[in-house]
Coordinates of C-alpha atoms and ligand atoms in Angstrom, one line a residue:
Chain A
X200 CA 12.3 -16.3 -15.3
X201 CA 10.5 -19.3 -16.8
X202 CA 13.6 -21.0 -18.1
X203 CA 15.6 -20.4 -14.9
X204 CA 16.5 -23.3 -12.6
X205 CA 13.3 -24.4 -10.9
X206 CA 15.0 -26.0 -7.9
X207 CA 13.9 -24.1 -4.9
X208 CA 10.9 -22.4 -6.6
X209 CA 7.4 -22.9 -5.3
X210 CA 4.5 -23.3 -7.7
X211 CA 1.2 -22.7 -6.0
X212 CA -1.6 -25.2 -6.8
X213 CA -4.2 -27.3 -4.9
X214 CA -3.0 -30.7 -5.9
X215 CA -2.9 -33.8 -3.7
X216 CA 0.8 -33.5 -3.4
X217 CA 0.6 -29.8 -2.4
X218 CA -1.9 -30.6 0.3
X219 CA 0.3 -33.4 1.9
X220 CA 1.9 -32.6 5.2
X221 CA 5.4 -31.3 4.5
X222 CA 6.8 -33.9 6.9
X223 CA 5.3 -36.7 4.9
X224 CA 7.0 -35.4 1.8
X225 CA 10.3 -34.9 3.5
X226 CA 10.3 -38.4 5.0
X227 CA 9.3 -40.1 1.8
X228 CA 11.9 -38.2 -0.2
X229 CA 14.5 -39.1 2.4
X230 CA 13.8 -42.8 2.0
X231 CA 13.5 -42.5 -1.8
X232 CA 17.0 -41.0 -1.9
X233 CA 18.3 -44.1 -0.1
X234 CA 16.3 -46.7 -1.9
X235 CA 17.2 -45.4 -5.4
X236 CA 20.6 -46.9 -4.8
X237 CA 19.0 -50.4 -4.3
X238 CA 17.6 -50.5 -7.8
X239 CA 19.7 -52.9 -10.0
X240 CA 17.4 -54.3 -12.6
X241 CA 15.5 -52.9 -15.5
X242 CA 12.2 -53.7 -13.7
X243 CA 13.3 -52.0 -10.5
X244 CA 14.5 -48.9 -12.4
X245 CA 11.2 -48.9 -14.3
X246 CA 9.3 -49.1 -11.1
X247 CA 11.1 -46.1 -9.5
X248 CA 10.8 -44.1 -12.8
X249 CA 7.0 -44.8 -12.8
X250 CA 6.7 -43.7 -9.2
X251 CA 8.7 -40.5 -9.9
X252 CA 6.8 -39.6 -13.0
X253 CA 3.4 -40.3 -11.6
X254 CA 4.3 -38.2 -8.5
X255 CA 5.3 -35.4 -10.8
X256 CA 2.1 -35.7 -12.7
X257 CA 0.1 -35.7 -9.5
X258 CA 1.4 -32.2 -8.6
X259 CA -0.6 -30.8 -11.6
X260 CA 2.5 -28.8 -12.6
X261 CA 3.2 -29.2 -16.3
X262 CA 5.7 -32.0 -16.8
X263 CA 7.3 -30.0 -19.6
X264 CA 7.8 -27.1 -17.2
X265 CA 9.6 -29.3 -14.7
X266 CA 11.8 -30.9 -17.3
X267 CA 12.7 -27.6 -18.9
X268 CA 13.4 -26.2 -15.4
X269 CA 16.0 -28.9 -14.9
X270 CA 18.0 -27.8 -18.0
X271 CA 21.3 -27.2 -16.1
X272 CA 20.9 -30.5 -14.5
X273 CA 20.5 -32.2 -17.8
X274 CA 23.9 -31.0 -18.9
X275 CA 25.3 -32.6 -15.8
X276 CA 23.5 -35.9 -16.4
X277 CA 24.7 -36.1 -20.0
X278 CA 28.2 -35.3 -18.8
X279 CA 28.1 -38.2 -16.3
X280 CA 26.9 -40.5 -19.0
X281 CA 29.7 -39.6 -21.4
X282 CA 32.2 -39.8 -18.6
X283 CA 31.1 -43.4 -17.9
X284 CA 31.3 -44.3 -21.6
X285 CA 34.9 -43.2 -21.6
X286 CA 36.2 -44.6 -18.3
X287 CA 34.3 -47.8 -17.8
X288 CA 35.8 -50.9 -19.6
X289 CA 33.5 -53.8 -18.9
X290 CA 31.6 -56.2 -21.2
X291 CA 32.2 -56.4 -24.9
X292 CA 33.2 -53.7 -27.3
X293 CA 30.0 -52.4 -29.0
X294 CA 31.5 -50.0 -31.4
X295 CA 34.4 -47.6 -31.8
X296 CA 34.3 -43.8 -31.9
X297 CA 37.4 -42.3 -33.5
X298 CA 39.1 -45.7 -32.8
X299 CA 38.1 -45.4 -29.1
X300 CA 36.3 -48.6 -28.0
X301 CA 32.9 -48.2 -26.2
X302 CA 32.0 -51.1 -24.0
X303 CA 28.5 -52.5 -23.5
X304 CA 29.0 -52.4 -19.7
X305 CA 29.8 -48.7 -20.0
X306 CA 26.5 -48.0 -21.8
X307 CA 24.5 -49.9 -19.2
X308 CA 26.3 -48.4 -16.2
X309 CA 26.2 -44.9 -17.7
X310 CA 22.5 -45.1 -18.4
X311 CA 21.8 -46.5 -14.9
X312 CA 23.8 -43.8 -13.2
X313 CA 22.3 -41.0 -15.3
X314 CA 18.7 -42.3 -14.7
X315 CA 19.4 -42.5 -11.0
X316 CA 20.7 -39.0 -11.0
X317 CA 17.7 -37.8 -12.9
X318 CA 15.2 -39.5 -10.5
X319 CA 16.9 -38.0 -7.5
X320 CA 16.8 -34.5 -8.8
X321 CA 13.3 -34.8 -10.1
X322 CA 11.8 -36.1 -6.8
X323 CA 13.7 -33.7 -4.6
X324 CA 12.7 -30.8 -6.7
X325 CA 9.1 -31.9 -6.3
X326 CA 9.4 -31.0 -2.6
X327 CA 10.3 -27.4 -3.2
X328 CA 7.9 -27.1 -6.1
X329 CA 4.9 -28.1 -4.0
X330 CA 5.9 -26.9 -0.5
X331 CA 6.3 -23.3 0.6
X332 CA 9.6 -22.6 2.3
X333 CA 7.9 -21.8 5.6
X334 CA 6.1 -25.2 5.5
X335 CA 9.5 -26.8 5.1
X336 CA 10.8 -24.8 8.0
X337 CA 7.9 -26.0 10.2
X338 CA 8.5 -29.6 9.1
X339 CA 12.2 -29.4 9.9
X340 CA 11.4 -28.0 13.3
X341 CA 9.0 -30.9 14.0
X342 CA 11.3 -33.6 12.6
X343 CA 14.3 -32.4 14.6
X344 CA 12.3 -32.1 17.8
X345 CA 14.0 -35.1 19.4
X346 CA 17.3 -33.3 19.1
X347 CA 16.1 -30.9 21.7
X348 CA 16.9 -33.5 24.4
X349 CA 20.6 -33.2 23.5
X350 CA 20.3 -29.4 23.8
X351 CA 20.3 -28.8 20.0
X352 CA 18.6 -25.4 19.5
X353 CA 15.9 -26.7 17.2
X354 CA 13.4 -23.8 17.7
X355 CA 16.2 -21.2 17.2
X356 CA 17.3 -22.9 14.0
X357 CA 13.7 -22.8 12.6
X358 CA 13.2 -19.2 13.7
X359 CA 16.5 -18.3 12.0
X360 CA 15.4 -20.0 8.8
X361 CA 12.0 -18.2 8.8
X362 CA 13.5 -14.8 9.5
X363 CA 15.9 -15.3 6.6
X364 CA 13.0 -16.3 4.4
X365 CA 11.2 -13.1 5.4
X366 CA 14.2 -10.9 4.8
X367 CA 15.5 -12.3 1.5
X368 CA 13.1 -10.3 -0.7
X369 CA 13.6 -7.2 1.4
X370 CA 17.3 -7.4 1.1
X371 CA 17.0 -8.0 -2.7
X372 CA 14.9 -4.9 -3.0
X373 CA 17.4 -3.0 -1.1
X374 CA 20.3 -4.3 -3.2
X375 CA 18.4 -3.1 -6.3
X376 CA 17.8 0.3 -4.7
X377 CA 21.5 0.7 -3.7
X378 CA 22.8 -0.4 -7.0
X379 CA 20.5 2.1 -8.8
X380 CA 21.6 4.8 -6.3
X381 CA 25.3 4.1 -7.0
X382 CA 24.7 3.8 -10.7
X383 CA 23.2 7.3 -10.7
X384 CA 26.4 8.4 -9.0
X385 CA 28.4 7.0 -11.8
X386 CA 29.4 3.6 -10.5
X387 CA 29.5 1.2 -13.5
X388 CA 28.5 -2.4 -12.7
X389 CA 28.0 -3.6 -16.3
X390 CA 30.9 -2.7 -18.5
X391 CA 34.6 -2.4 -18.3
X392 CA 37.3 -4.9 -17.4
X393 CA 36.5 -7.6 -14.8
X394 CA 38.8 -6.0 -12.2
X395 CA 36.9 -2.7 -12.4
X396 CA 33.5 -4.5 -12.2
X397 CA 34.5 -6.4 -9.1
X398 CA 35.7 -3.2 -7.5
X399 CA 32.3 -1.6 -8.3
X400 CA 30.7 -4.2 -6.1
X401 CA 32.3 -2.7 -3.0
X402 CA 30.1 0.4 -2.9
X403 CA 27.2 -1.9 -3.2
X404 CA 28.1 -4.4 -0.5
X405 CA 29.2 -1.9 2.2
X406 CA 25.9 0.0 2.5
X407 CA 24.0 -3.3 2.1
X408 CA 25.9 -4.9 5.1
X409 CA 25.6 -1.8 7.2
X410 CA 21.8 -1.7 6.6
X411 CA 21.5 -5.4 7.2
X412 CA 23.2 -5.1 10.6
X413 CA 21.0 -2.2 11.5
X414 CA 17.9 -4.1 10.5
X415 CA 19.1 -7.1 12.6
X416 CA 19.5 -4.9 15.7
X417 CA 16.1 -3.2 15.3
X418 CA 14.4 -6.5 14.6
X419 CA 15.9 -8.1 17.7
X420 CA 14.7 -5.1 19.8
X421 CA 11.2 -5.3 18.2
X422 CA 11.0 -9.1 18.9
X423 CA 11.9 -8.5 22.6
X424 CA 9.4 -5.7 22.8
X425 CA 6.8 -8.1 21.5
X426 CA 7.5 -10.5 24.3
X427 CA 9.8 -13.0 22.6
X428 CA 11.7 -15.0 25.2
X429 CA 12.8 -18.1 23.3
X430 CA 10.8 -21.2 22.4
X431 CA 9.6 -22.2 25.9
X432 CA 5.9 -21.7 26.5
X433 CA 5.2 -20.6 23.0
X434 CA 2.1 -21.6 21.1
X435 CA 2.0 -21.8 17.4
X436 CA -0.4 -20.5 14.8
X437 CA 0.8 -22.7 11.9
X438 CA 0.2 -26.3 12.8
X439 CA 0.9 -29.4 10.9
X440 CA -1.5 -32.2 10.8
X441 CA -1.1 -35.8 9.6
X442 CA -4.3 -36.6 7.8
X443 CA -5.7 -39.7 6.0
X444 CA -4.1 -38.7 2.8
X445 CA -0.7 -38.8 4.5
X446 CA -1.3 -42.3 5.8
X447 CA -2.4 -43.4 2.4
X448 CA 0.7 -41.9 0.8
X449 CA 2.9 -43.7 3.3
X450 CA 1.1 -47.0 2.6
X451 CA 1.5 -46.5 -1.2
X452 CA 5.2 -45.7 -0.8
X453 CA 5.7 -48.8 1.3
X454 CA 4.2 -50.9 -1.5
X455 CA 6.6 -49.3 -4.0
X456 CA 9.5 -50.1 -1.8
X457 CA 8.3 -53.6 -1.3
X458 CA 7.9 -54.1 -5.1
X459 CA 11.4 -52.6 -5.5
X460 CA 12.9 -55.4 -3.4
X461 CA 10.8 -58.0 -5.3
X462 CA 12.0 -56.7 -8.7
X463 CA 15.7 -56.6 -7.8
X464 CA 17.8 -59.1 -9.5
Chain B
X177 CA -9.8 7.9 40.5
X178 CA -6.8 8.4 38.4
X179 CA -4.1 5.8 38.7
X180 CA -0.5 6.4 37.8
X181 CA 0.5 3.8 35.2
X182 CA 3.9 5.0 34.2
X183 CA 6.2 7.2 36.3
X184 CA 9.7 8.5 35.4
X185 CA 11.6 9.8 38.4
X186 CA 14.7 11.8 37.7
X187 CA 15.7 9.5 34.9
X188 CA 18.9 10.1 33.0
X189 CA 20.1 7.9 30.2
X190 CA 23.0 7.7 27.7
X191 CA 23.7 5.1 25.1
X192 CA 27.3 4.6 26.4
X193 CA 30.0 6.2 28.4
X194 CA 31.4 8.0 25.4
X195 CA 28.0 9.4 24.3
X196 CA 26.3 12.5 25.6
X197 CA 23.2 12.2 27.8
X198 CA 20.2 11.4 25.6
X199 CA 17.9 12.1 28.6
X200 CA 18.7 14.5 31.3
X201 CA 17.0 14.1 34.7
X202 CA 13.5 13.8 33.4
X203 CA 10.4 13.2 35.5
X204 CA 6.8 12.8 34.5
X205 CA 3.7 10.6 35.1
X206 CA 1.2 9.0 32.8
X207 CA -2.1 7.9 34.1
X208 CA -4.0 4.8 33.0
X209 CA -6.8 5.8 30.7
X210 CA -4.9 8.9 29.4
X211 CA -3.9 9.9 25.9
X212 CA -0.5 11.5 26.2
X213 CA 1.4 13.0 23.3
X214 CA 5.2 13.3 23.4
X215 CA 6.5 15.8 20.9
X216 CA 10.0 17.1 20.1
X217 CA 12.6 17.7 17.4
X218 CA 14.7 14.9 15.9
X219 CA 17.1 13.5 18.5
X220 CA 15.3 15.1 21.4
X221 CA 15.0 11.7 23.1
X222 CA 11.4 10.6 22.3
X223 CA 12.2 7.1 21.1
X224 CA 14.6 6.7 24.0
X225 CA 11.7 7.3 26.4
X226 CA 9.6 4.7 24.6
X227 CA 12.4 2.1 24.9
X228 CA 12.9 2.9 28.6
X229 CA 9.2 2.3 29.3
X230 CA 9.3 -1.4 28.4
X231 CA 12.9 -2.1 29.5
X232 CA 14.5 -2.3 26.1
X233 CA 17.0 0.2 27.7
X234 CA 17.6 0.6 31.4
X235 CA 18.4 4.0 32.8
X236 CA 21.8 4.8 34.4
X237 CA 20.2 7.1 36.9
X238 CA 16.7 7.5 38.3
X239 CA 13.8 5.1 38.5
X240 CA 11.0 4.1 36.2
X241 CA 7.8 2.5 37.5
X242 CA 5.3 0.8 35.2
X243 CA 2.1 -0.7 36.5
X244 CA 3.4 -0.5 40.0
X245 CA 6.6 -2.3 39.3
X246 CA 10.1 -0.8 39.0
X247 CA 11.5 -1.6 35.6
X248 CA 14.5 -3.9 36.0
X249 CA 15.8 -7.3 34.7
X250 CA 13.3 -9.3 36.8
X251 CA 10.2 -7.4 35.9
X252 CA 10.7 -6.6 32.2
X253 CA 8.9 -9.7 30.9
X254 CA 5.8 -8.9 33.0
X255 CA 6.0 -5.3 31.9
X256 CA 6.3 -6.1 28.3
X257 CA 3.2 -8.2 28.5
X258 CA 1.2 -5.1 29.3
X259 CA 3.0 -2.6 27.1
X260 CA 2.3 -2.7 23.3
X261 CA 4.8 -0.7 21.4
X262 CA 5.0 0.2 17.7
X263 CA 8.4 1.4 16.4
X264 CA 9.3 4.0 13.9
X265 CA 10.5 1.7 11.1
X266 CA 7.6 -0.7 10.1
X267 CA 9.9 -2.9 8.1
X268 CA 12.2 -3.9 10.9
X269 CA 9.5 -4.9 13.3
X270 CA 7.8 -7.3 10.8
X271 CA 8.9 -10.7 12.0
X272 CA 6.5 -13.1 10.3
X273 CA 6.7 -14.3 6.7
X274 CA 3.1 -13.1 6.1
X275 CA 0.7 -10.6 7.7
X276 CA -1.1 -13.3 9.5
X277 CA 2.1 -14.8 10.9
X278 CA 3.3 -11.4 12.0
X279 CA 0.2 -10.6 14.0
X280 CA 0.4 -14.1 15.5
X281 CA 4.0 -13.5 16.7
X282 CA 3.1 -11.5 19.8
X283 CA 0.3 -13.9 20.6
X284 CA 2.5 -17.0 20.2
X285 CA 5.0 -15.4 22.6
X286 CA 2.2 -15.1 25.2
X287 CA 1.2 -18.7 24.8
X288 CA -2.3 -17.9 23.6
X289 CA -4.3 -20.9 22.4
X290 CA -4.6 -21.4 18.6
X291 CA -8.4 -20.9 18.3
X292 CA -8.3 -17.6 20.2
X293 CA -5.3 -16.5 18.3
X294 CA -7.1 -16.9 15.0
X295 CA -10.1 -14.9 16.4
X296 CA -7.9 -12.1 17.6
X297 CA -5.9 -11.9 14.4
X298 CA -9.0 -11.6 12.3
X299 CA -10.5 -9.0 14.6
X300 CA -7.4 -6.8 14.8
X301 CA -6.7 -7.0 11.1
X302 CA -10.3 -6.0 10.5
X303 CA -9.9 -3.1 12.8
X304 CA -7.1 -1.6 10.8
X305 CA -8.6 -2.5 7.4
X306 CA -6.0 -5.1 6.4
X307 CA -8.2 -8.2 6.2
X308 CA -7.7 -8.5 2.5
X309 CA -3.9 -8.7 2.9
X310 CA -3.9 -11.5 5.5
X311 CA -1.7 -13.8 3.4
X312 CA 0.6 -11.1 1.9
X313 CA 4.3 -11.2 2.5
X314 CA 5.9 -8.0 3.8
X315 CA 7.7 -7.1 0.6
X316 CA 4.3 -6.9 -1.1
X317 CA 3.1 -4.2 1.3
X318 CA 3.6 -0.4 1.3
X319 CA 5.2 1.3 4.3
X320 CA 1.8 2.5 5.5
X321 CA 0.3 -0.9 5.2
X322 CA 3.1 -2.3 7.2
X323 CA 2.4 0.3 9.9
X324 CA -1.2 -0.8 9.9
X325 CA -0.1 -4.4 10.4
X326 CA 2.2 -3.3 13.3
X327 CA -0.7 -1.6 15.0
X328 CA -2.9 -4.6 14.4
X329 CA -0.3 -6.8 16.2
X330 CA -0.5 -4.5 19.2
X331 CA -4.3 -4.4 19.3
X332 CA -4.2 -8.2 19.1
X333 CA -2.3 -8.6 22.4
X334 CA -4.7 -6.2 24.2
X335 CA -2.1 -4.4 26.3
X336 CA -2.7 -1.9 29.0
X337 CA -0.7 0.8 27.4
X338 CA -0.1 1.4 23.7
X339 CA 3.1 3.3 22.7
X340 CA 3.1 4.6 19.1
X341 CA 6.5 5.9 18.1
X342 CA 5.7 7.9 15.0
X343 CA 3.7 4.8 14.0
X344 CA 1.5 6.6 11.6
X345 CA 4.1 8.7 9.8
X346 CA 3.7 6.7 6.6
X347 CA -0.1 6.9 6.4
X348 CA -1.9 9.5 4.4
X349 CA -4.0 12.0 6.4
X350 CA -7.2 10.0 5.9
X351 CA -5.6 6.7 6.8
X352 CA -4.0 8.3 9.9
X353 CA -7.3 9.7 11.0
X354 CA -9.0 6.3 10.6
X355 CA -6.2 4.4 12.5
X356 CA -6.1 7.0 15.3
X357 CA -9.9 6.7 15.6
X358 CA -9.6 2.9 15.8
X359 CA -6.9 3.1 18.4
X360 CA -8.9 5.7 20.3
X361 CA -11.9 3.4 20.3
X362 CA -9.9 0.5 21.6
X363 CA -8.4 2.8 24.2
X364 CA -11.7 4.0 25.5
X365 CA -13.3 0.5 25.4
X366 CA -10.5 -1.1 27.4
X367 CA -9.4 2.0 29.4
X368 CA -5.9 1.9 28.1
X369 CA -3.2 4.5 28.3
X370 CA -2.0 5.8 24.9
X371 CA 1.4 7.3 24.4
X372 CA 1.6 8.9 21.0
X373 CA 5.1 10.1 19.9
X374 CA 5.3 12.5 17.1
X375 CA 7.1 15.5 15.8
X376 CA 4.0 16.9 14.0
X377 CA 2.1 19.3 16.1
X378 CA -1.1 18.5 14.1
X379 CA -1.2 15.1 15.8
X380 CA -1.4 16.3 19.4
X381 CA -4.8 18.0 19.2
X382 CA -6.7 15.0 20.4
X383 CA -4.3 14.2 23.3
X384 CA -5.3 14.9 27.0
X385 CA -1.8 16.1 27.8
X386 CA 1.3 16.9 25.9
X387 CA 4.9 16.5 26.9
X388 CA 7.3 18.6 24.8
X389 CA 10.8 17.4 24.7
X390 CA 13.9 19.4 23.8
X391 CA 17.5 18.3 23.9
X392 CA 16.8 15.4 26.2
X393 CA 14.8 17.5 28.7
X394 CA 11.1 17.9 29.4
X395 CA 10.6 21.4 28.0
X396 CA 6.9 21.7 28.8
X397 CA 4.1 19.6 30.1
X398 CA 0.7 21.0 29.3
X399 CA -2.5 20.6 27.4
X400 CA -2.7 20.9 23.5
X401 CA -4.3 24.3 23.5
X402 CA -1.6 25.8 25.7
X403 CA 1.1 24.2 23.6
X404 CA -0.4 25.7 20.4
X405 CA -0.4 29.1 21.9
X406 CA 3.4 29.2 22.3
X407 CA 4.3 29.5 18.7
X408 CA 7.6 31.4 18.8
X409 CA 9.0 29.2 21.5
X410 CA 8.0 26.0 19.7
X411 CA 9.6 27.3 16.6
X412 CA 12.8 28.0 18.5
X413 CA 13.1 24.4 19.6
X414 CA 12.7 23.2 16.1
X415 CA 9.0 22.3 15.7
X416 CA 6.8 23.3 12.8
X417 CA 3.8 25.4 13.6
X418 CA 0.6 24.0 12.0
X419 CA -1.1 26.1 9.4
X420 CA -4.2 26.8 11.5
X421 CA -2.2 28.2 14.4
X422 CA -0.3 30.4 12.0
X423 CA -3.5 31.6 10.4
X424 CA -5.0 32.4 13.7
X425 CA -1.9 34.3 14.7
X426 CA -1.9 36.3 11.5
X427 CA -5.6 37.0 11.8
X428 CA -5.2 38.4 15.4
X429 CA -2.3 40.5 14.3
X430 CA -4.5 42.3 11.8
X431 CA -7.1 42.9 14.5
X432 CA -9.4 39.9 14.3
X433 CA -9.9 38.8 17.9
X434 CA -9.3 35.1 18.4
X435 CA -10.0 34.3 22.0
X436 CA -9.7 30.5 22.1
X437 CA -6.6 29.1 20.5
X438 CA -8.1 27.0 17.7
X439 CA -6.8 23.4 17.3
X440 CA -8.3 22.6 13.9
X441 CA -10.3 24.0 11.0
X442 CA -13.7 23.7 12.7
X443 CA -12.6 25.6 15.8
X444 CA -11.2 28.4 13.8
X445 CA -14.4 28.6 11.7
X446 CA -16.4 28.8 14.9
X447 CA -14.2 31.7 16.1
X448 CA -14.5 33.6 12.8
X449 CA -18.2 32.9 12.5
X450 CA -18.9 34.3 16.0
X451 CA -16.8 37.3 15.2
X452 CA -18.7 37.9 12.0
X453 CA -22.1 37.7 13.7
X454 CA -20.9 40.3 16.2
X455 CA -20.1 42.9 13.6
Ligands
LIG653 N1 21.7 3.3 19.4 C1 22.2 4.6 19.7 N2 23.5 4.7 20.0 C2 23.9 5.9 20.3 N3 23.2 7.1 20.4 C3 21.9 7.0 20.1 C4 21.3 5.7 19.7 N4 20.0 6.0 19.5 C5 19.8 7.3 19.7 N5 20.9 7.9 20.1 C6 21.1 9.3 20.4 O1 20.2 9.6 21.4 C7 19.5 10.9 21.2 C8 18.0 10.7 21.3 O2 17.6 9.8 20.3 P1 16.1 9.4 20.0 O3 16.1 8.3 19.1 O4 15.5 9.1 21.4 O5 15.5 10.7 19.4 P2 14.0 11.0 18.8 O6 13.5 12.1 19.6 O7 13.2 9.7 18.8 O8 14.3 11.5 17.4 P3 13.5 11.2 16.0 O9 12.4 12.2 15.9 O10 14.5 11.4 15.0 O11 13.0 9.8 16.0 C9 20.0 11.4 19.9 O12 21.0 12.4 20.1 C10 20.7 10.2 19.2 O13 21.8 10.6 18.5
LIG654 MG1 12.5 8.5 17.4

């Protein structure tokens, strides 16, 4: 599990970043994603890299764990870099690979794009690494609140997300149970030609769907019985609070953005 | 004075035109402050009765009164505020992502203030012995633990009637005993009505009154002792006779006089001990 993709995985800790309000993190990441595209000099890229790496360090999650967790993304980053080397034809020819000319502009552009890509993935994965899915759900509900005025079902969306989060492990357990039950009846999921293996999925999916629908029906009934009538007039147990550390973070981030514009060429 | 809290008047219900009647012209009353057990074989209509009480289903014929209000589209939300119901399957009534959030769900729906919510969550989890699991997700709980949480959620909303639809089926005998004692304490303290649905005759012994269902009809309405004494008939409608009742029967058939139908071990012991001291 350790080497699997870490995007979407939560790593519990008590770091400064973990304790930030999820809204703070989402807003900052949103603006970071925009401002990454403004960097155009070595200094500005250096600044953003410094910001990203120090944020990653501040999570108290081992940097090597994060970097290793991004392995599939690395492949993509290297691929983009190589693609740029091949297609971009700017600047002077640096050297030739198998009589194919590599231009200096290609190296610079490729490196810049690859770095940009890396920073984006790193910073966005910090969100899910330090924030539980339910916190993210709460934050989204708060941030989208203004959309309520145009009748966008914000509360329902958030409820839907939290119910999905609650049932994902349950349905995974169920999938495992059904696949074991079917395997004991002789259904073979692991060997044989592709066509047979795909067909073997059917006796897995059908009972899974039936049970999911049954669950949904019973859950809806239980929710009604427990007095659920939609979002109006509801109070909330989980509350989000913007604290001093959030203001400090916003302030620090504003400084970074300001310096970004000063270091642009 | 006894107050009628729930009344069924000639109620018939079916799940759809093409289905047979699940309940056929049933009538009964449940008083506030009363512990009533509803017992019957699988498919006899017990869960259907429970869902009719808080308006999750509405009857095609007859009338249901809860807390002085007829159950219909306009009154169901008021009625649901005073009816706390625990369903058969603990997994599919667990709404929250953690134990704490799940107990909070009913409180949030009622618009309870946050401070009071926290207080009530802690108290009710404490009552069912689940305090240590407050931050656990449902997939890390056993079936019995989920049932405890479901009962805690009901205790937290302090309803006027608690309906338990085989809500302790997954607990071990000791756990069931503890939980039923907790529920009973709450019931006595707040003068609630308790409707305990089961198909296990062992669970009716503490009830004030028993409604025996068979094939969608009220087959008998009586006290536990009387129900226990009708062994053959109960067996015919598909219920299992508890060991103690069978033992008492066998004893009397070989000439040991058992006057009072014993409901549990202790009562049988008393009978035997009296008999012995008379010899
Ligand atoms: N959703 C449904 N749609 C159609 N028929 C149903 C539905 N739910 C229950 N029934 C039928 O209604 C009858 C009564 O069911 P009910 O669930 O009330 O029984 P029960 O006494 O609670 O049984 P159990 O002990 O198994 O829980 C049964 O014959 C059942 O098949
Ligand atoms: Mg039932």
